[in-house]
Coordinates of C-alpha atoms in Angstrom, one line a residue:
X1 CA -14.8 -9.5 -29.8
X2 CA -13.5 -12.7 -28.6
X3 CA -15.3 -15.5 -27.2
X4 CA -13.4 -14.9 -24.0
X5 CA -14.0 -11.1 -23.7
X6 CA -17.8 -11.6 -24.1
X7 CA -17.8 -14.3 -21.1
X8 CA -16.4 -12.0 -19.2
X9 CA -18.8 -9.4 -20.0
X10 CA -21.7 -11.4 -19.6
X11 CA -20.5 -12.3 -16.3
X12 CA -20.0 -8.7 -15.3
X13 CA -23.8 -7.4 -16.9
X14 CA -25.5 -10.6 -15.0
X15 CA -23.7 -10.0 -11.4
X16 CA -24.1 -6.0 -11.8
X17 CA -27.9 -6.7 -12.7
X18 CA -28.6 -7.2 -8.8
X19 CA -27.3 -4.2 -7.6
X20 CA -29.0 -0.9 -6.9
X21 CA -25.8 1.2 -8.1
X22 CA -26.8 4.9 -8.6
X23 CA -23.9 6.3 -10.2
X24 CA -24.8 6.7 -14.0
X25 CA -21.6 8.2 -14.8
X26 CA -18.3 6.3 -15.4
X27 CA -15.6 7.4 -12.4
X28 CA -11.8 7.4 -12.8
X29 CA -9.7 4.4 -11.5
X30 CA -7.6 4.2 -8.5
X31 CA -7.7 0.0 -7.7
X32 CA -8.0 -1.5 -4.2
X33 CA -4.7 -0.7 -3.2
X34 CA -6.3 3.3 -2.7
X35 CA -9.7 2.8 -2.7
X36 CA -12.1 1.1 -0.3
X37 CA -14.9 0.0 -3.1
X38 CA -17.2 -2.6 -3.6
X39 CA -17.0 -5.5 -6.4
X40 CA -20.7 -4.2 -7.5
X41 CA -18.8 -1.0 -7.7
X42 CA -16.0 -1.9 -10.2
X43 CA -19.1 -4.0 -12.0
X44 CA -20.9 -1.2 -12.4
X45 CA -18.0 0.6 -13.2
X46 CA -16.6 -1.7 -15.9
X47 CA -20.2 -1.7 -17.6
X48 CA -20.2 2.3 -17.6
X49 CA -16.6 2.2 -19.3
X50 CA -17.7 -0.5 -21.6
X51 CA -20.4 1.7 -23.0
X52 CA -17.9 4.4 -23.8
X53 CA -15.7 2.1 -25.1
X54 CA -18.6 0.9 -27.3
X55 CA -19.0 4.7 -28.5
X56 CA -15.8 5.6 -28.8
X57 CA -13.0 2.7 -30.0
X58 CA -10.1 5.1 -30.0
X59 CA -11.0 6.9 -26.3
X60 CA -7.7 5.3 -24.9
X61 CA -9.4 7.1 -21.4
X62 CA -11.9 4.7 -21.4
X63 CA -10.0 1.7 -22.5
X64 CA -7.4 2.1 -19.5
X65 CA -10.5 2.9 -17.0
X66 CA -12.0 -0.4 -18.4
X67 CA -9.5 -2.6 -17.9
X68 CA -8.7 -1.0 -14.0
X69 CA -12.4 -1.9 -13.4
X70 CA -11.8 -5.4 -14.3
X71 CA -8.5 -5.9 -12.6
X72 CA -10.1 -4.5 -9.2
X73 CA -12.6 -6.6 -10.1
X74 CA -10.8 -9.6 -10.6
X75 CA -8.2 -8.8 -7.4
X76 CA -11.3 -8.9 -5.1
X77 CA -12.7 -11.9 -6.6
X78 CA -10.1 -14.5 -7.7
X79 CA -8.3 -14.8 -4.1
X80 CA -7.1 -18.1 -5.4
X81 CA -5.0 -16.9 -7.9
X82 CA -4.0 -13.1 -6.4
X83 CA -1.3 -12.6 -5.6
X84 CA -0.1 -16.1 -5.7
X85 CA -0.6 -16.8 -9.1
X86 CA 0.1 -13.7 -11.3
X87 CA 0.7 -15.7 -15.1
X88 CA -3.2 -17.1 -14.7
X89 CA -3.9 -13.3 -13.2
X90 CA -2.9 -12.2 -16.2
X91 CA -3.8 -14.8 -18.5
X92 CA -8.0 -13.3 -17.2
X93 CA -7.1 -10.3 -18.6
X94 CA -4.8 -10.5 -21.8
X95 CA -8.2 -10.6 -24.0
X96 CA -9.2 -7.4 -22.7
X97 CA -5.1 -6.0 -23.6
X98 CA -5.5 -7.6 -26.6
X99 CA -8.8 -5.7 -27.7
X100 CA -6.8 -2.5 -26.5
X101 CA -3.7 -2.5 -28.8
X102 CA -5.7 -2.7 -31.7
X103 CA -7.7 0.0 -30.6
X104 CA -5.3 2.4 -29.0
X105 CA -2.1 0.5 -29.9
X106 CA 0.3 3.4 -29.8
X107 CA -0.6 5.3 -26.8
X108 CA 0.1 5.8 -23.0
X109 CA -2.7 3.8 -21.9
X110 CA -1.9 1.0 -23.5
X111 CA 1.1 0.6 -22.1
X112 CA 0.8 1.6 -19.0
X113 CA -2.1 -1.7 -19.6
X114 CA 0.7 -3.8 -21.1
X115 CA 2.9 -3.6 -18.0
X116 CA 0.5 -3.7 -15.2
X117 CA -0.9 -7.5 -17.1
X118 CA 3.3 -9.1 -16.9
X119 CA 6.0 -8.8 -14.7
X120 CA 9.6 -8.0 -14.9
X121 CA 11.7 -7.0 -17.5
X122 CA 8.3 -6.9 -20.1
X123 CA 6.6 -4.6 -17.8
X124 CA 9.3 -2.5 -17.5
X125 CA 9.7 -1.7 -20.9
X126 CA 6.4 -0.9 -21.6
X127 CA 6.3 1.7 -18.7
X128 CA 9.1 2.9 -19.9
X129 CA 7.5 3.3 -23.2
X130 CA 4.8 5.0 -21.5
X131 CA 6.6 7.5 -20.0
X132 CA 8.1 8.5 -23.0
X133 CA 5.5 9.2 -24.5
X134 CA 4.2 11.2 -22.2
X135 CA 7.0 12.3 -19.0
X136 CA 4.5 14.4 -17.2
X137 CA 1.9 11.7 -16.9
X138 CA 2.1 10.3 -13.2
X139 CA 0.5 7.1 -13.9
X140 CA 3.9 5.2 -14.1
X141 CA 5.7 7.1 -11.7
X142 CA 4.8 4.4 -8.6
X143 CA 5.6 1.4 -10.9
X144 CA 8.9 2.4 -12.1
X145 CA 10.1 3.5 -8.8
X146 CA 9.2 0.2 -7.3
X147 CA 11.5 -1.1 -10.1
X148 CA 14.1 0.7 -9.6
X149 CA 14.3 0.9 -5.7
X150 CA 15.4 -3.0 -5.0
X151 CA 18.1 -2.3 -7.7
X152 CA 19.4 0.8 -5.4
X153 CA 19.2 3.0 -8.7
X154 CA 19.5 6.1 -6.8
X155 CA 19.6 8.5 -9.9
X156 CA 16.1 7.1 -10.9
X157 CA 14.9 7.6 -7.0
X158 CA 15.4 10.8 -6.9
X159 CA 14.4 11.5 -10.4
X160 CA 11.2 9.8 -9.9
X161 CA 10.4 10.6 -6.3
X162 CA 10.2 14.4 -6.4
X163 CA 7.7 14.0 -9.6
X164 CA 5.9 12.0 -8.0
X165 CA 5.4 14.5 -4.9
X166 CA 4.7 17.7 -7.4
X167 CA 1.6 15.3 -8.9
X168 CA 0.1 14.6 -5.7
X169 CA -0.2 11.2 -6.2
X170 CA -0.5 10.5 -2.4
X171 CA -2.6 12.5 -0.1
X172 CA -1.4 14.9 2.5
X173 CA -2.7 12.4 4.8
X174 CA -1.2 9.7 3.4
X175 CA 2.4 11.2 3.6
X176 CA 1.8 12.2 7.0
X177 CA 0.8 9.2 8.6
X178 CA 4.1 7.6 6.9
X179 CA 6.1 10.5 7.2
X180 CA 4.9 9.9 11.7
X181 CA 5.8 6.3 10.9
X182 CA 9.5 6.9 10.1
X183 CA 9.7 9.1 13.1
X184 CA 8.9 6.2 15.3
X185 CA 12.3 4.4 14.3
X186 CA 15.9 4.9 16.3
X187 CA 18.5 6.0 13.8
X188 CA 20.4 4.1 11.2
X189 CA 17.0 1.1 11.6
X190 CA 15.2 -0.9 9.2
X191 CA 11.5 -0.8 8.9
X192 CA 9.5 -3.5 7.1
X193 CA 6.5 -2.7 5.3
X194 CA 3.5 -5.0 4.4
X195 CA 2.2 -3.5 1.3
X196 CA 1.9 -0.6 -0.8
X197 CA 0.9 2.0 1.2
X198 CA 2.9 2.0 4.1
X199 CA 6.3 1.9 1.9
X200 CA 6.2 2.9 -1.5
X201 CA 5.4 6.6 0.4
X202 CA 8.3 6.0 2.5
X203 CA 10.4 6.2 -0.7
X204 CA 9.0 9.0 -1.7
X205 CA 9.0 11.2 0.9
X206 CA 13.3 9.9 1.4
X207 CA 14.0 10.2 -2.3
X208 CA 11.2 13.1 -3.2
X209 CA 11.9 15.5 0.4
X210 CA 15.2 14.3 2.1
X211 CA 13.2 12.9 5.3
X212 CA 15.1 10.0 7.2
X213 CA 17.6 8.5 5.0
X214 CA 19.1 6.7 7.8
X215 CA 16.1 4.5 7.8
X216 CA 15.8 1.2 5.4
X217 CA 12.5 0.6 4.5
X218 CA 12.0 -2.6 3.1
X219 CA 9.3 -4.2 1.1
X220 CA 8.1 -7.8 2.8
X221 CA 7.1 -8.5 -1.1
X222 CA 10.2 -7.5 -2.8
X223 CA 12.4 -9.9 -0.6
X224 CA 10.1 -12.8 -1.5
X225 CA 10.0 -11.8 -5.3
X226 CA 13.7 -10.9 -5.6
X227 CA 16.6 -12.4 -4.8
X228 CA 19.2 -10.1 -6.0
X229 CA 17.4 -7.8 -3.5
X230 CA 16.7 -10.0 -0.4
X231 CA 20.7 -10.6 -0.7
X232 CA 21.7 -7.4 -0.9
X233 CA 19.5 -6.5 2.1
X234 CA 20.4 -9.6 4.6
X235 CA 24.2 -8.3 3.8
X236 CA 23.0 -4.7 4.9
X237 CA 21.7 -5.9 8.1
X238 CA 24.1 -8.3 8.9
X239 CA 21.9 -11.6 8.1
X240 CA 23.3 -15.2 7.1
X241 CA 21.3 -17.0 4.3
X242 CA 18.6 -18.7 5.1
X243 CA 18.0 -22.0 4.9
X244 CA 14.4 -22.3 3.9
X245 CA 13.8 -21.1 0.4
X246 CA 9.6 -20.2 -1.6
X247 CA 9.6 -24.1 -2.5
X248 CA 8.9 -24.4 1.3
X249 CA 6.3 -22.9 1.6
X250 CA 2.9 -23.3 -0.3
X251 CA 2.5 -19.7 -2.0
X252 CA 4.2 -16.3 -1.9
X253 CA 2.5 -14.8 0.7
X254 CA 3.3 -17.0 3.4
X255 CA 7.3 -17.1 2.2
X256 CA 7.2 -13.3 2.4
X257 CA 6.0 -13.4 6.6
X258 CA 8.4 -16.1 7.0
X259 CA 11.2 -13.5 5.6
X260 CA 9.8 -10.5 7.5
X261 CA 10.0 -12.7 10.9
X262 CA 13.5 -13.5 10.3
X263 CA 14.6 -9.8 9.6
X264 CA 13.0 -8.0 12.5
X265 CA 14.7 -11.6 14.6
X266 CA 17.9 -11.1 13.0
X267 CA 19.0 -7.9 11.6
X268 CA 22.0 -6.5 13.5
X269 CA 19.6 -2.7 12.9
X270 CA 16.6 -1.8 15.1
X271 CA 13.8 -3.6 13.2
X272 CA 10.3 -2.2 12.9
X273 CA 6.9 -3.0 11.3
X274 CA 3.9 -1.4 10.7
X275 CA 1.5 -1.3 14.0
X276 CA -1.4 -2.6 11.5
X277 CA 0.2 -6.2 10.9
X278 CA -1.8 -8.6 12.4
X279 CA -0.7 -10.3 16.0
X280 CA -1.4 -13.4 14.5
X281 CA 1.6 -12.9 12.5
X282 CA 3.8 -12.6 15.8
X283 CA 1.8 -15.4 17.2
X284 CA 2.8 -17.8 14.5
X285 CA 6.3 -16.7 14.9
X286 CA 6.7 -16.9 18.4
X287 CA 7.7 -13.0 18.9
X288 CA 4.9 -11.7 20.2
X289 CA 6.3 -11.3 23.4
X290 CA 9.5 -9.4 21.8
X291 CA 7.1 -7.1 20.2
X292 CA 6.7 -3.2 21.8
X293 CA 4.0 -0.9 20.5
X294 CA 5.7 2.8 19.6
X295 CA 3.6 4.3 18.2
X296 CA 2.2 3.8 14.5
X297 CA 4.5 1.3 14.5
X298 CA 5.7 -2.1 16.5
X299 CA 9.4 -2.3 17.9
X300 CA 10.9 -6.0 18.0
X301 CA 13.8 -5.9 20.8
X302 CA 14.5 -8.9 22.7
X303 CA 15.7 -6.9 25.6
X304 CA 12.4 -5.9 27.5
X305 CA 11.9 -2.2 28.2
X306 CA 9.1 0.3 29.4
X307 CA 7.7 1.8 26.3
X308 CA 5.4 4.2 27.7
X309 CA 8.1 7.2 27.4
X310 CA 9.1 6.2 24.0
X311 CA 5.3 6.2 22.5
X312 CA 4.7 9.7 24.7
X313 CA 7.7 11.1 22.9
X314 CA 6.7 9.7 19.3
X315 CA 3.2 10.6 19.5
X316 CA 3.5 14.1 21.5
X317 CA 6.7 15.1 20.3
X318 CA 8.0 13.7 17.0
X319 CA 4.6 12.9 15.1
X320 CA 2.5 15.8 13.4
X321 CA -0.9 15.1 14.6
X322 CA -2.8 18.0 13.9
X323 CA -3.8 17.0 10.2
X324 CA -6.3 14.9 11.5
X325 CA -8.1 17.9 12.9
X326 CA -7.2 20.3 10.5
X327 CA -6.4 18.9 6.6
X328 CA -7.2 21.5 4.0
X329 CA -6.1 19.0 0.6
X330 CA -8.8 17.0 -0.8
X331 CA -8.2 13.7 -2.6
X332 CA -9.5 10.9 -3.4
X333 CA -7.5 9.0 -1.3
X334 CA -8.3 10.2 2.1
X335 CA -11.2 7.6 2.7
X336 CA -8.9 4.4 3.2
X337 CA -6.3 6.8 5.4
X338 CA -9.2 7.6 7.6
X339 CA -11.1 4.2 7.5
X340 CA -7.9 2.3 7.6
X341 CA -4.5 3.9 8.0
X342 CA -5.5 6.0 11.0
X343 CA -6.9 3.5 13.3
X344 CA -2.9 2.2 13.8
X345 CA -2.6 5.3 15.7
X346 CA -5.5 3.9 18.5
X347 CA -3.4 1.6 20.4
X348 CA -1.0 3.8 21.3
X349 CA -3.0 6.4 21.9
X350 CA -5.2 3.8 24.4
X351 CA -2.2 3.2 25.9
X352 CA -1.5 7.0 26.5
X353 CA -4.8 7.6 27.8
X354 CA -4.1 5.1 30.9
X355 CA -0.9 6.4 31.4
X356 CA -2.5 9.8 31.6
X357 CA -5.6 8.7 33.9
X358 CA -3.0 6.8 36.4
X359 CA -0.7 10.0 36.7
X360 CA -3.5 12.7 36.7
X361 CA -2.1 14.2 34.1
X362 CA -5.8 16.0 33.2
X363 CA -4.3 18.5 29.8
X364 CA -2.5 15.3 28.0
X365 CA -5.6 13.2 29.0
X366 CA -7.7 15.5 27.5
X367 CA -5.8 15.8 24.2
X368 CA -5.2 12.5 23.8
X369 CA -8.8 12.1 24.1
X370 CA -9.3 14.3 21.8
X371 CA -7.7 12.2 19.3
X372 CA -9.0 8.8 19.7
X373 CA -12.1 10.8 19.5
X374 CA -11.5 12.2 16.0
X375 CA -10.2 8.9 14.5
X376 CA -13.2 6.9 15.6
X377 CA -15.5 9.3 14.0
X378 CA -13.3 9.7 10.7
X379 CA -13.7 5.7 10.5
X380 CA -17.2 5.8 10.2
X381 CA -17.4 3.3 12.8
X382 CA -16.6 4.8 16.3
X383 CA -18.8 2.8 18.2
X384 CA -17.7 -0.8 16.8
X385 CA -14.1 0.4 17.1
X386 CA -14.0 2.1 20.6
X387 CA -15.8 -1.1 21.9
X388 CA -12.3 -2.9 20.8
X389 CA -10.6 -1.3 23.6
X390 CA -12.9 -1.9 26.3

């Protein structure tokens, strides 16, 4: 074991040595991106798979577990260098990759470790190795699609979307909450997402089910990162070049809100967001009195207009609701839909509930109600989060 691994160890056995953890057994995976856990958590975690690791130096299981521990870990931690600095990312953890290809050199695990620790072409190859080894395995579903969608490889979309979909990769919950998020857009309109979670499922549920192809969902991260993409989109929506390029700007992250203020400003498409991006963002870009609430999602339009009847009709009409009273799939990733996703509903919803009060509208008042209700409790902090909209 190198001198680097066993720093890194040392760290993790000193930190976790202050916690009170009681889990004893090691517990799949997901990262932070599905997940709402603790550092101590993926400490703990990273000891547990260390210790099977230790038993067992071909359980490729415990290897790939081992090293998703330490990358939550290390996402959660190292702000300075995630996401704005993926080669010394990477650099953290290419001991541990190391470690694994002479262990498990040959197997899905391994690469599917290999391509989540470098970035383009590399990464790609080695998923791509993955899933030929193994086809059915989801694991690499996500990543490959998120390849292959900036390069408009529609074959691959609707190869991989519809696998992804049979595996249940994303929650019923999930899916819904984006499925209700595509509803909110007018026809043939772009919607921007901020992450993960409120696009990759977008893909899947156009490429996987058929569900509103019209709409262009775009990925805030993707335009920053590639510029075969960002071009191709601007020309989509009818955008000049811009003149300010990522050397203006002092990481990634900031270049990336710069672009998704200049789409929803310029694109000749109705231009949405998801309603969780922060006002601050519209703040800093002087829109916030262009942006409209509509329901899950935010509306920029610089001609004003009343949109009290288009969140009614989203929310009442268009959007299945009833999942949050009545969602018969577990999974694992229903926690951060509830704790997080969810709550992007609330504003409109608040907004419905005064709409309802002022026109005596007593049934709609009471359903409505009724929701704002269940997602507060779901959150696990309905007090706190109700007091927000006194």
């Amino acid at each position: 074991m190198n001198v680097q691994r066993i720093v890194w160890l040392a760290l993790f056995t000193l930190s976790a040595l202050g916690t009170s953890l009681s889990a004893q057994q090691p517990q799949k995976i997901y990262g932070i991106a599905k997940e709402q856990k603790t550092t101590a958590y993926y400490q703990e975690q990273a000891r547990l798979w260390q210790k099977e690791v230790d038993k067992e130096q071909d359980n490729a299981k415990a290897w790939y577990n081992l090293f998703l521990a330490q990358r939550a870990y290390l996402q959660l931690t190292a702000t300075d260098i995630w996401p704005n600095q993926k080669t010394a990312f990477y650099a953290r953890l290419q001991p541990l990759v190391n470690e694994a290809q002479q262990a498990i050199g040959n197997s899905f695990e391994y690469y599917c470790m290999k391509g989540m620790n470098t970035d383009g072409a590399k990464a790609i190859a080695a998923f791509e190795q993955a899933h030929a080894l193994a086809p059915d395995r989801p694991e690499v579903y996500g990543w490959l699609l998120t390849h292959y969608y900036p390069l408009f490889d529609e074959a691959k979309l609707t190869y991989l979307a519809p696998r992804m979909l049979k595996a249940n990769i994303y929650s019923n919950a999930n899916l819904t909450w984006n499925y209700n998020g595509l509803q909110s857009v007018a026809p043939n309109g772009v919607f921007i997402s901020n992450g993960d979670m409120d696009g990759i499922p977008k893909w899947v549920l156009q490429y996987g089910a058929g569900i509103r192809k019209d709409v262009l969902v775009v990925s805030k991260w993707l335009l920053a990162d590639k510029p075969a993409y960002r071009n191709r989109i601007f020309q989509q929506l009818g955008m000049k070049p811009l003149s300010k390029t990522i050397k203006d700007f002092p990481n990634l992250s900031a270049y990336s809100d710069y672009l998704m203020a200049e789409v929803l400003k310029q694109s000749k498409r109705p231009a949405y967001v998801s309603a969780g991006t922060p006002m601050e963002f519209f703040r800093t870009y002087n829109m916030e009195n262009q942006i409209y609430l509509v329901g899950n999602a935010l509306h920029y339009s610089k001609q004003p207009f009343d949109n009290t009847a288009v969140i009614e009709q989203n929310m009442m009409e268009k959007y299945y609701l009833e999942y949050l009273f009545n969602n018969f799939q577990q999974h694992w990733e229903d926690e951060v839909v509830k704790k997080q996703m969810n709550l992007t509903y609330l504003p409109a919803l608040m907004h419905l509930k005064k709409h309802y009060q002022a026109n005596g509208q007593a049934a709609q008042l009471a359903y409505c109600e009724k929701l704002i209700n269940q997602i507060a409790v779901d959150s696990g902090r309905k007090e706190e989060i109700l007091k927000w909209f006194e």
